[in-house]
PDB file of C-alpha atoms in Angstrom:
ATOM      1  CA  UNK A   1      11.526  22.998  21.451  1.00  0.00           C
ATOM      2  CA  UNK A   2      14.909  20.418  21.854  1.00  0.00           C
ATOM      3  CA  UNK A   3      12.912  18.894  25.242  1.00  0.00           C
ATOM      4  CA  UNK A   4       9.777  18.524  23.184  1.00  0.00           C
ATOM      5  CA  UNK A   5      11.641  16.629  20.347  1.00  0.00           C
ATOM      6  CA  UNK A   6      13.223  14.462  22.934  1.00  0.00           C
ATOM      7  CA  UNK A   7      10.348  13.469  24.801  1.00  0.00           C
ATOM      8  CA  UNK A   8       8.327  13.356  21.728  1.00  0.00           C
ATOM      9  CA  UNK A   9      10.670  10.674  20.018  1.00  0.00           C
ATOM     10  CA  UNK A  10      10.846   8.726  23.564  1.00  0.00           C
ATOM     11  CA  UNK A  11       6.919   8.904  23.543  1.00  0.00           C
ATOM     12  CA  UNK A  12       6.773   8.045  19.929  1.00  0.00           C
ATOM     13  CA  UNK A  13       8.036   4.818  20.761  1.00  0.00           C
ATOM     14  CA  UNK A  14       5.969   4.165  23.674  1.00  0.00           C
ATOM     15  CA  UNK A  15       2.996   4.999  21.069  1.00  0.00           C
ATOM     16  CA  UNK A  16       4.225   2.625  18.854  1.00  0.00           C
ATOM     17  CA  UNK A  17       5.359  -0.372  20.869  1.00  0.00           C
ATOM     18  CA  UNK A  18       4.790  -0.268  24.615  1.00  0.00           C
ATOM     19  CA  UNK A  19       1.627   1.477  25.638  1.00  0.00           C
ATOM     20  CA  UNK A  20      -1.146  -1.038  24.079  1.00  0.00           C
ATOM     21  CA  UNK A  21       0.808  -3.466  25.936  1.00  0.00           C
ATOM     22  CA  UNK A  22       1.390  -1.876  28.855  1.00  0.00           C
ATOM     23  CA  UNK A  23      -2.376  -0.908  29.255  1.00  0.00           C
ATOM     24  CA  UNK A  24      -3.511  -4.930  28.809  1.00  0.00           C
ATOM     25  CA  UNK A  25      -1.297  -5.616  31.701  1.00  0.00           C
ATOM     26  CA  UNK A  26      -2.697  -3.141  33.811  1.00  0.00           C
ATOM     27  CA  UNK A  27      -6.254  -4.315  33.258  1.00  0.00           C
ATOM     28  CA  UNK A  28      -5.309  -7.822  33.959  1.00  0.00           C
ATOM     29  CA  UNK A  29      -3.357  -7.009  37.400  1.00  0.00           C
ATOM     30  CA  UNK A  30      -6.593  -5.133  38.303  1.00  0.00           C
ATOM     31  CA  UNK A  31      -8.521  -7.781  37.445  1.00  0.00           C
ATOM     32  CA  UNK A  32     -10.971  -5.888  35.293  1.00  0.00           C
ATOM     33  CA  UNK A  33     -12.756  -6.943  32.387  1.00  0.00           C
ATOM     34  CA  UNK A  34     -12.846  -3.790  29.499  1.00  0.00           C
ATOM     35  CA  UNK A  35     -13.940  -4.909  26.105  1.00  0.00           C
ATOM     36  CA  UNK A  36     -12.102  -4.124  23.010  1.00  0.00           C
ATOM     37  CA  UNK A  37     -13.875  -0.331  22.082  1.00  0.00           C
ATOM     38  CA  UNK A  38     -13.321   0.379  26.338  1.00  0.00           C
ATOM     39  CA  UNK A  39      -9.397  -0.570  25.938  1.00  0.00           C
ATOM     40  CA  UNK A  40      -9.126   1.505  22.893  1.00  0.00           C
ATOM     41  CA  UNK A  41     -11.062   4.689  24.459  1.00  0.00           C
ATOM     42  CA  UNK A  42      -8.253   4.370  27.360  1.00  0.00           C
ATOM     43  CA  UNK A  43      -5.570   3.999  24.802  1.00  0.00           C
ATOM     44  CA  UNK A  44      -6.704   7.170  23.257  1.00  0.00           C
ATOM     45  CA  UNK A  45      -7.561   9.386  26.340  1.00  0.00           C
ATOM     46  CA  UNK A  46      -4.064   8.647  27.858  1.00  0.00           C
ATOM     47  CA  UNK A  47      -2.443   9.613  24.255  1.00  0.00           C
ATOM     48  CA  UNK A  48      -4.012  12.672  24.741  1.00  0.00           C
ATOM     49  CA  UNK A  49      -2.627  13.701  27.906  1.00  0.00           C
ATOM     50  CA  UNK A  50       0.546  12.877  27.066  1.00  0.00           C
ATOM     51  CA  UNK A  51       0.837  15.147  23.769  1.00  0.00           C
ATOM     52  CA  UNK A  52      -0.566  17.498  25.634  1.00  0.00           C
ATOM     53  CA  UNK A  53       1.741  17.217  28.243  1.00  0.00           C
ATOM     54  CA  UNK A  54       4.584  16.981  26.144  1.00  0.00           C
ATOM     55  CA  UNK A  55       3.889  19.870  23.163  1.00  0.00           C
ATOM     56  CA  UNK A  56       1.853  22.069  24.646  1.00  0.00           C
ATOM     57  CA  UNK A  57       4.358  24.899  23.983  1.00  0.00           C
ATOM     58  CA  UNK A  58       4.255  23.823  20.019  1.00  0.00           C
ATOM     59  CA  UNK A  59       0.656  23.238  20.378  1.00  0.00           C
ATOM     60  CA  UNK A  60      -0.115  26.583  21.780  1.00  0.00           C
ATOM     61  CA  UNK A  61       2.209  28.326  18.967  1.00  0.00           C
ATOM     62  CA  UNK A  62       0.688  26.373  16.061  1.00  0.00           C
ATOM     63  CA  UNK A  63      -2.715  27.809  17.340  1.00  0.00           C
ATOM     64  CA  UNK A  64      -1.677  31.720  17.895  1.00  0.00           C
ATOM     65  CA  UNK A  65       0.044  31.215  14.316  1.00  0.00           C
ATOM     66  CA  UNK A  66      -3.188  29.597  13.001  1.00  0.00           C
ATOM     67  CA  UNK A  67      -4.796  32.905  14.305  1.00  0.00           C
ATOM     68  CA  UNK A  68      -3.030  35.057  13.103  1.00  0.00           C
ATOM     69  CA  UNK A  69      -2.942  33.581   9.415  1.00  0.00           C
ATOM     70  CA  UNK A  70      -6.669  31.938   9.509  1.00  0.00           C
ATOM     71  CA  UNK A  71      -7.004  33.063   5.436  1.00  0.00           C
ATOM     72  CA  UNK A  72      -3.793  31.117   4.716  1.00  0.00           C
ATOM     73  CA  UNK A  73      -4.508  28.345   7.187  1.00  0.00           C
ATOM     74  CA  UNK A  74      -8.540  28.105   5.542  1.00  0.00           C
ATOM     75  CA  UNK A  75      -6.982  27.701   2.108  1.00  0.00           C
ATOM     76  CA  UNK A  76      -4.704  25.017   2.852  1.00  0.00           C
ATOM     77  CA  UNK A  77      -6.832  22.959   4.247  1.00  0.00           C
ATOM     78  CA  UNK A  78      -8.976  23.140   1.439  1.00  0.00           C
ATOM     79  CA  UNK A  79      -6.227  22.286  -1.299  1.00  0.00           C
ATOM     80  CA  UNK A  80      -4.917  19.231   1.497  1.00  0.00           C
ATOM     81  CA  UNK A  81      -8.391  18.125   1.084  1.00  0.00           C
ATOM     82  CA  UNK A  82      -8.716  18.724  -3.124  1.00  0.00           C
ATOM     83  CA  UNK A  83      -4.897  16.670  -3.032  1.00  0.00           C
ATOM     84  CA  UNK A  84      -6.445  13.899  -0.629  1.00  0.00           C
ATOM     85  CA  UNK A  85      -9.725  13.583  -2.931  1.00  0.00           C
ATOM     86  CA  UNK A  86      -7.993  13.384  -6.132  1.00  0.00           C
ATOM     87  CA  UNK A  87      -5.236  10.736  -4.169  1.00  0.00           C
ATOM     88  CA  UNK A  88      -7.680   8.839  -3.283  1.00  0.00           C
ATOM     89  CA  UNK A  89      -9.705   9.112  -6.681  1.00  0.00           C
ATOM     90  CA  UNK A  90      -6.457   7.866  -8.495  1.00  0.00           C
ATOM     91  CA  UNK A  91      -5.811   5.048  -6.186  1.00  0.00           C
ATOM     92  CA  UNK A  92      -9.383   3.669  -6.460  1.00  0.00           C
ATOM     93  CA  UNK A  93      -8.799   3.509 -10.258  1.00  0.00           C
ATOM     94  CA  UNK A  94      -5.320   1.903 -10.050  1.00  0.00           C
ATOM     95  CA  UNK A  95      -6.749  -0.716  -7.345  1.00  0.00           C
ATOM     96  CA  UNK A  96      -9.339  -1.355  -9.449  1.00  0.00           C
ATOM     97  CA  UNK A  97      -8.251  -4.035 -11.601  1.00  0.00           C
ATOM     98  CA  UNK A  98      -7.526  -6.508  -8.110  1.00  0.00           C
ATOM     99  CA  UNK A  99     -10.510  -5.542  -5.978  1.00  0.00           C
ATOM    100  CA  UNK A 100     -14.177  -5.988  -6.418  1.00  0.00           C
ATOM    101  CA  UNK A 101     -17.033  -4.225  -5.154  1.00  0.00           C
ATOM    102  CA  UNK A 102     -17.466  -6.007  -1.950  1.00  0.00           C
ATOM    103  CA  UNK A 103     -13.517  -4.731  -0.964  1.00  0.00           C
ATOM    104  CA  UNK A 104     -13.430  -3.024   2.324  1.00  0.00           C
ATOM    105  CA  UNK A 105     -10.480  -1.680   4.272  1.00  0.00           C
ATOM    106  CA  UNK A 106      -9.807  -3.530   7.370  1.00  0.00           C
ATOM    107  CA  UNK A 107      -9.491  -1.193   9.959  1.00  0.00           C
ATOM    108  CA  UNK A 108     -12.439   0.796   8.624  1.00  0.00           C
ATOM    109  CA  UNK A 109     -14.236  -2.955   9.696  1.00  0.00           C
ATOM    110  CA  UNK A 110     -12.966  -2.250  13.075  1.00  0.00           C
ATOM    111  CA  UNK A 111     -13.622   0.738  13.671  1.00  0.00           C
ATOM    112  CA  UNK A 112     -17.044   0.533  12.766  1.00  0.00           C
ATOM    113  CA  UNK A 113     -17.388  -2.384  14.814  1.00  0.00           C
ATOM    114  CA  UNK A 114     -15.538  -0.482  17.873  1.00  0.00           C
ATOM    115  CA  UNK A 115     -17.934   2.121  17.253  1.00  0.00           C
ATOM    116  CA  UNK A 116     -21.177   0.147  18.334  1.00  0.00           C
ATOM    117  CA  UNK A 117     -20.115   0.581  22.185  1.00  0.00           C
ATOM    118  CA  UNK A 118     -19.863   3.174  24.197  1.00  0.00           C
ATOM    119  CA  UNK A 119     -20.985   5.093  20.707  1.00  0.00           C
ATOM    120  CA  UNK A 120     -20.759   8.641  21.915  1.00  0.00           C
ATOM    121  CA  UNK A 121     -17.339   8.412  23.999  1.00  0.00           C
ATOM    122  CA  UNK A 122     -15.728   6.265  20.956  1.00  0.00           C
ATOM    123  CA  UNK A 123     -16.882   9.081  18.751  1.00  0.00           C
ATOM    124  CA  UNK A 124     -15.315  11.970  20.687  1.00  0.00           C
ATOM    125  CA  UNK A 125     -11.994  10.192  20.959  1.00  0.00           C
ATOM    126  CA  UNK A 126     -12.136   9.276  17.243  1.00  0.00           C
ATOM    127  CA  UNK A 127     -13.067  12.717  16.073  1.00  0.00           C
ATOM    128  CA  UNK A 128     -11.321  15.023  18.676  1.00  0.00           C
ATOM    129  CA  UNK A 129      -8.232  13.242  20.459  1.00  0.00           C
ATOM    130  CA  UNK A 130      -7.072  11.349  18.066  1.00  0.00           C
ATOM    131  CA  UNK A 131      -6.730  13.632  15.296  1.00  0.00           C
ATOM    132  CA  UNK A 132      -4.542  16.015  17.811  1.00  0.00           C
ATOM    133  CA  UNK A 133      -2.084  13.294  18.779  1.00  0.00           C
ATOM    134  CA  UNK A 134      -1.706  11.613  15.410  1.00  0.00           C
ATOM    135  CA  UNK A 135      -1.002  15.216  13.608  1.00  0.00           C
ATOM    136  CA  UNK A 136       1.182  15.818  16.555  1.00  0.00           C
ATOM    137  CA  UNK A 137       3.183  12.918  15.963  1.00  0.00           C
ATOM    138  CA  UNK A 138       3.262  12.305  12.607  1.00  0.00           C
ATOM    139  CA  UNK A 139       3.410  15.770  10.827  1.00  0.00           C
ATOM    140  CA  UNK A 140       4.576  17.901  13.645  1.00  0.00           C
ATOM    141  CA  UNK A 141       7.454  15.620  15.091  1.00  0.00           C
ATOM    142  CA  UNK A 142       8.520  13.084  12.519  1.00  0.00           C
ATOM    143  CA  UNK A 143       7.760  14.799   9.702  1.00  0.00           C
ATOM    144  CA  UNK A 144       8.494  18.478  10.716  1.00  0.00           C
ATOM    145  CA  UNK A 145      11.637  17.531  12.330  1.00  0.00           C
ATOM    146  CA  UNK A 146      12.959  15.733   9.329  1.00  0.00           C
ATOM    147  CA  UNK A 147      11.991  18.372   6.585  1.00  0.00           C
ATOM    148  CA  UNK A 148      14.180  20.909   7.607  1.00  0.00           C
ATOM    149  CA  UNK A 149      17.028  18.445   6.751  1.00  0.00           C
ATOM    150  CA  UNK A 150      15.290  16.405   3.694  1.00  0.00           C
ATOM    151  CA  UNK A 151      12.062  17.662   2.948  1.00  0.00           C
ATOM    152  CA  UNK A 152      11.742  14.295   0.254  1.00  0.00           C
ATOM    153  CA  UNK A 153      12.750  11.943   3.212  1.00  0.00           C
ATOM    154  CA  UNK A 154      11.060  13.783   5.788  1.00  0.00           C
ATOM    155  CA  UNK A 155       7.752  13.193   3.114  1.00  0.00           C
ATOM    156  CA  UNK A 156       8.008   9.600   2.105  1.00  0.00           C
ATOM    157  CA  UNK A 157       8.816   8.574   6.192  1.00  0.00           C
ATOM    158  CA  UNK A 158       5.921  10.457   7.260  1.00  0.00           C
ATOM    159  CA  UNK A 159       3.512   8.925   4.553  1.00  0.00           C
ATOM    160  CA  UNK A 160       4.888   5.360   4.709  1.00  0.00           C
ATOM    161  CA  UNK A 161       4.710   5.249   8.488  1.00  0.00           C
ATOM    162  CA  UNK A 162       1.197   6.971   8.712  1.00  0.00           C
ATOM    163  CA  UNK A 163      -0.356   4.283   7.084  1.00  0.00           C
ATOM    164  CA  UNK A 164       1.796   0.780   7.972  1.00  0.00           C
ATOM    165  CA  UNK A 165       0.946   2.344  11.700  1.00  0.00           C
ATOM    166  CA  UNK A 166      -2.906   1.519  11.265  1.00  0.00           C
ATOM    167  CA  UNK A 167      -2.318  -1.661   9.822  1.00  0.00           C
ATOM    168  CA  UNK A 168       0.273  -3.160  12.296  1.00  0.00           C
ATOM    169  CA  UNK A 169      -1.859  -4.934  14.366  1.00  0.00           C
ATOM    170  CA  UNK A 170      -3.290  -6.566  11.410  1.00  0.00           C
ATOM    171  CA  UNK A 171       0.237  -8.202  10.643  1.00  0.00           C
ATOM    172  CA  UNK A 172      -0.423 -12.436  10.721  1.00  0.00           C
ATOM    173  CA  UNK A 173      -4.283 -12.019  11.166  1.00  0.00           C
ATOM    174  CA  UNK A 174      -4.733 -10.740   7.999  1.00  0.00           C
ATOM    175  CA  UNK A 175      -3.085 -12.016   4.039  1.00  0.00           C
ATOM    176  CA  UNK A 176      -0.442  -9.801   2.409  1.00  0.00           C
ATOM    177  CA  UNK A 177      -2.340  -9.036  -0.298  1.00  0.00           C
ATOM    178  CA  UNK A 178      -4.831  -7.290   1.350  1.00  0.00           C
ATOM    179  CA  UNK A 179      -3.082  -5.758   3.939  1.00  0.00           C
ATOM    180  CA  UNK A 180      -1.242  -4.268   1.059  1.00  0.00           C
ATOM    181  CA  UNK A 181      -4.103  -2.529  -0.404  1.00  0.00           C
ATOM    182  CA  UNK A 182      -5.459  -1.347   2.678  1.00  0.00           C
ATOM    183  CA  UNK A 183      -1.896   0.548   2.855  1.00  0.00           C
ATOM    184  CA  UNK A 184      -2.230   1.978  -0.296  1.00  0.00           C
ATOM    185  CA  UNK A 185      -5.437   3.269   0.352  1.00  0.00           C
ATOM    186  CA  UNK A 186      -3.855   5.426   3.208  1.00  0.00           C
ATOM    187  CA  UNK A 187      -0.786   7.062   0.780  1.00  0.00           C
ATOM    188  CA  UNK A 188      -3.188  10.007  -0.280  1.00  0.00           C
ATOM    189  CA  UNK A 189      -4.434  10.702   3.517  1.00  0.00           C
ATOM    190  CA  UNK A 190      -0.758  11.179   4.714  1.00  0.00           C
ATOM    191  CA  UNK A 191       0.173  12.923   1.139  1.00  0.00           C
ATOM    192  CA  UNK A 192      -2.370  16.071   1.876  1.00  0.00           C
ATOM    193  CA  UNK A 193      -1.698  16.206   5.199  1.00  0.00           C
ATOM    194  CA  UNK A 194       1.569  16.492   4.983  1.00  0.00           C
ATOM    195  CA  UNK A 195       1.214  18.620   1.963  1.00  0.00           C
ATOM    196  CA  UNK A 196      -1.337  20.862   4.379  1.00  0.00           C
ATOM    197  CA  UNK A 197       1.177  21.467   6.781  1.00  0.00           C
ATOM    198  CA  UNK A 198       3.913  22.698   4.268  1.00  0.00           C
ATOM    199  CA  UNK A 199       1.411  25.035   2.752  1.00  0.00           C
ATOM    200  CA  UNK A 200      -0.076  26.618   6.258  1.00  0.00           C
ATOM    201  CA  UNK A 201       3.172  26.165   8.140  1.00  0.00           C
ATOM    202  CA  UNK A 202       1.040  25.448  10.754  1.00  0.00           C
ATOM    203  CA  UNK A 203       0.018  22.007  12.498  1.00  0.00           C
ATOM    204  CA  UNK A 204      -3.334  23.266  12.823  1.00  0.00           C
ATOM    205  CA  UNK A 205      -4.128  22.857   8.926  1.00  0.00           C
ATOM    206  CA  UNK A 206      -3.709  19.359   9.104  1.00  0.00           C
ATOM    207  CA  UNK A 207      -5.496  19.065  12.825  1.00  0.00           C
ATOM    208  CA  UNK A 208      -8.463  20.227  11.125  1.00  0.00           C
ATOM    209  CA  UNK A 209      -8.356  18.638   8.325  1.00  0.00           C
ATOM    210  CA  UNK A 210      -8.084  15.222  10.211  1.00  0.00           C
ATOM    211  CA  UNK A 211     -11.168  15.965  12.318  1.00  0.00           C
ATOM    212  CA  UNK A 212     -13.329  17.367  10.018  1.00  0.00           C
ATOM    213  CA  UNK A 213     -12.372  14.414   7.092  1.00  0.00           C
ATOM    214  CA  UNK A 214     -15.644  12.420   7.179  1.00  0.00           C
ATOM    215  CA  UNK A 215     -13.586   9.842   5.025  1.00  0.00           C
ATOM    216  CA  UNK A 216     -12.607   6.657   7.299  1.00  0.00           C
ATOM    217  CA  UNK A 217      -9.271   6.185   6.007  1.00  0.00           C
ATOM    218  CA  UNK A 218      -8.138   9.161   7.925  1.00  0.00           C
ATOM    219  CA  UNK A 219      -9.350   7.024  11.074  1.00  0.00           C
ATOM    220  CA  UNK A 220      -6.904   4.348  13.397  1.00  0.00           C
ATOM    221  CA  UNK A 221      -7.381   1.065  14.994  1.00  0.00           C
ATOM    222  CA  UNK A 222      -5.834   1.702  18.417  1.00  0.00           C
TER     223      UNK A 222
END
């Protein structure tokens, strides 16, 4: 609806820019002391309940229309996942020539590291929440809203921003040159997702795809 895409955009922003920040400055005028996996698990829970909040009339939709076309919405997630395989495949082989076998994406590190605390709630954030709010944002708002005016725009915006967003924090902690490869590696992820969503017509497709993908680029740094 218009007062979902308005508050979505407005909350897109927060997501971006505000909300890390805003949460570190709550935790310091409490005067509590949450590790690094604790701060992200609150990032991610109060994401949740603000997509929620905010597209729970497209959310509900996308689900009824996932229903009632499961065949169609079964066999585009399959073909996101054969584009997203083969993506990936191909960008191995073109990265090959500057990495070596001991390469590893960054935020993969961190999320594994995250992962060691609190193992079971980091998991069901990872898995469950995140998956809705990212798909939310990313293919339902900015790329659904911008396809119906430039579907080739609406792509390459979608893709590009999908994967600088998990490297951002990395900016000036980590060198260009990896940080560059680490955002290649993401191109195929937000490709078949994207490509899901066209296919199903549904936000669903993608949703699924995103938390059953047991690949970690699909994953975030919060």
């Amino acid at each position: 609806t218009r007062r979902e895409t308005l508050l979505g955009w407005f909350y897109f922003l927060i997501y971006l820019f505000i909300l890390p920040t805003v949460i570190d400055l709550a935790r310091s005028l409490l005067g509590l002391t949450l590790s690094r996996s604790a701060l992200n698990i609150v990032y991610d829970i109060i994401n949740f309940v603000c997509i929620i909040g905010i597209f729970h009339t497209f959310l509900w939709a996308s689900v009824k229309a996932a229903w009632a076309t499961w065949k169609k919405c079964l066999r585009s997630t399959l073909q996101g996942f054969g584009i997203y395989y083969a993506g990936t495949l191909l960008v191995e082989v073109i990265i090959a020539p500057w990495v070596g076998p001991w390469f590893s994406n960054v935020n993969d590190e961190t999320v594994i590291a995250l992962s060691q605390e609190y193992t079971g709630l980091f998991i069901f954030c990872s898995v469950l929440l995140v998956p809705i709010v990212e798909e939310t944002l990313f293919r339902g708002l900015a790329f659904q809203g911008l396809y119906r005016k430039n579907p080739l725009f609406a792509l390459l915006f979608s893709v590009l921003l999908f994967a600088a967003i998990h490297l951002l924090s990395y900016i000036g902690r980590v060198d260009w040159k990896t940080l560059l490869i680490c955002f290649v590696q993401y191109l195929p992820a937000g490709l078949a997702l994207a490509g899901a969503y066209v296919m199903s017509d549904t936000i669903v497709t993608p949703i699924l795809m995103h938390i059953t993908a047991s690949d970690k680029p699909m994953k975030k740094d919060g």
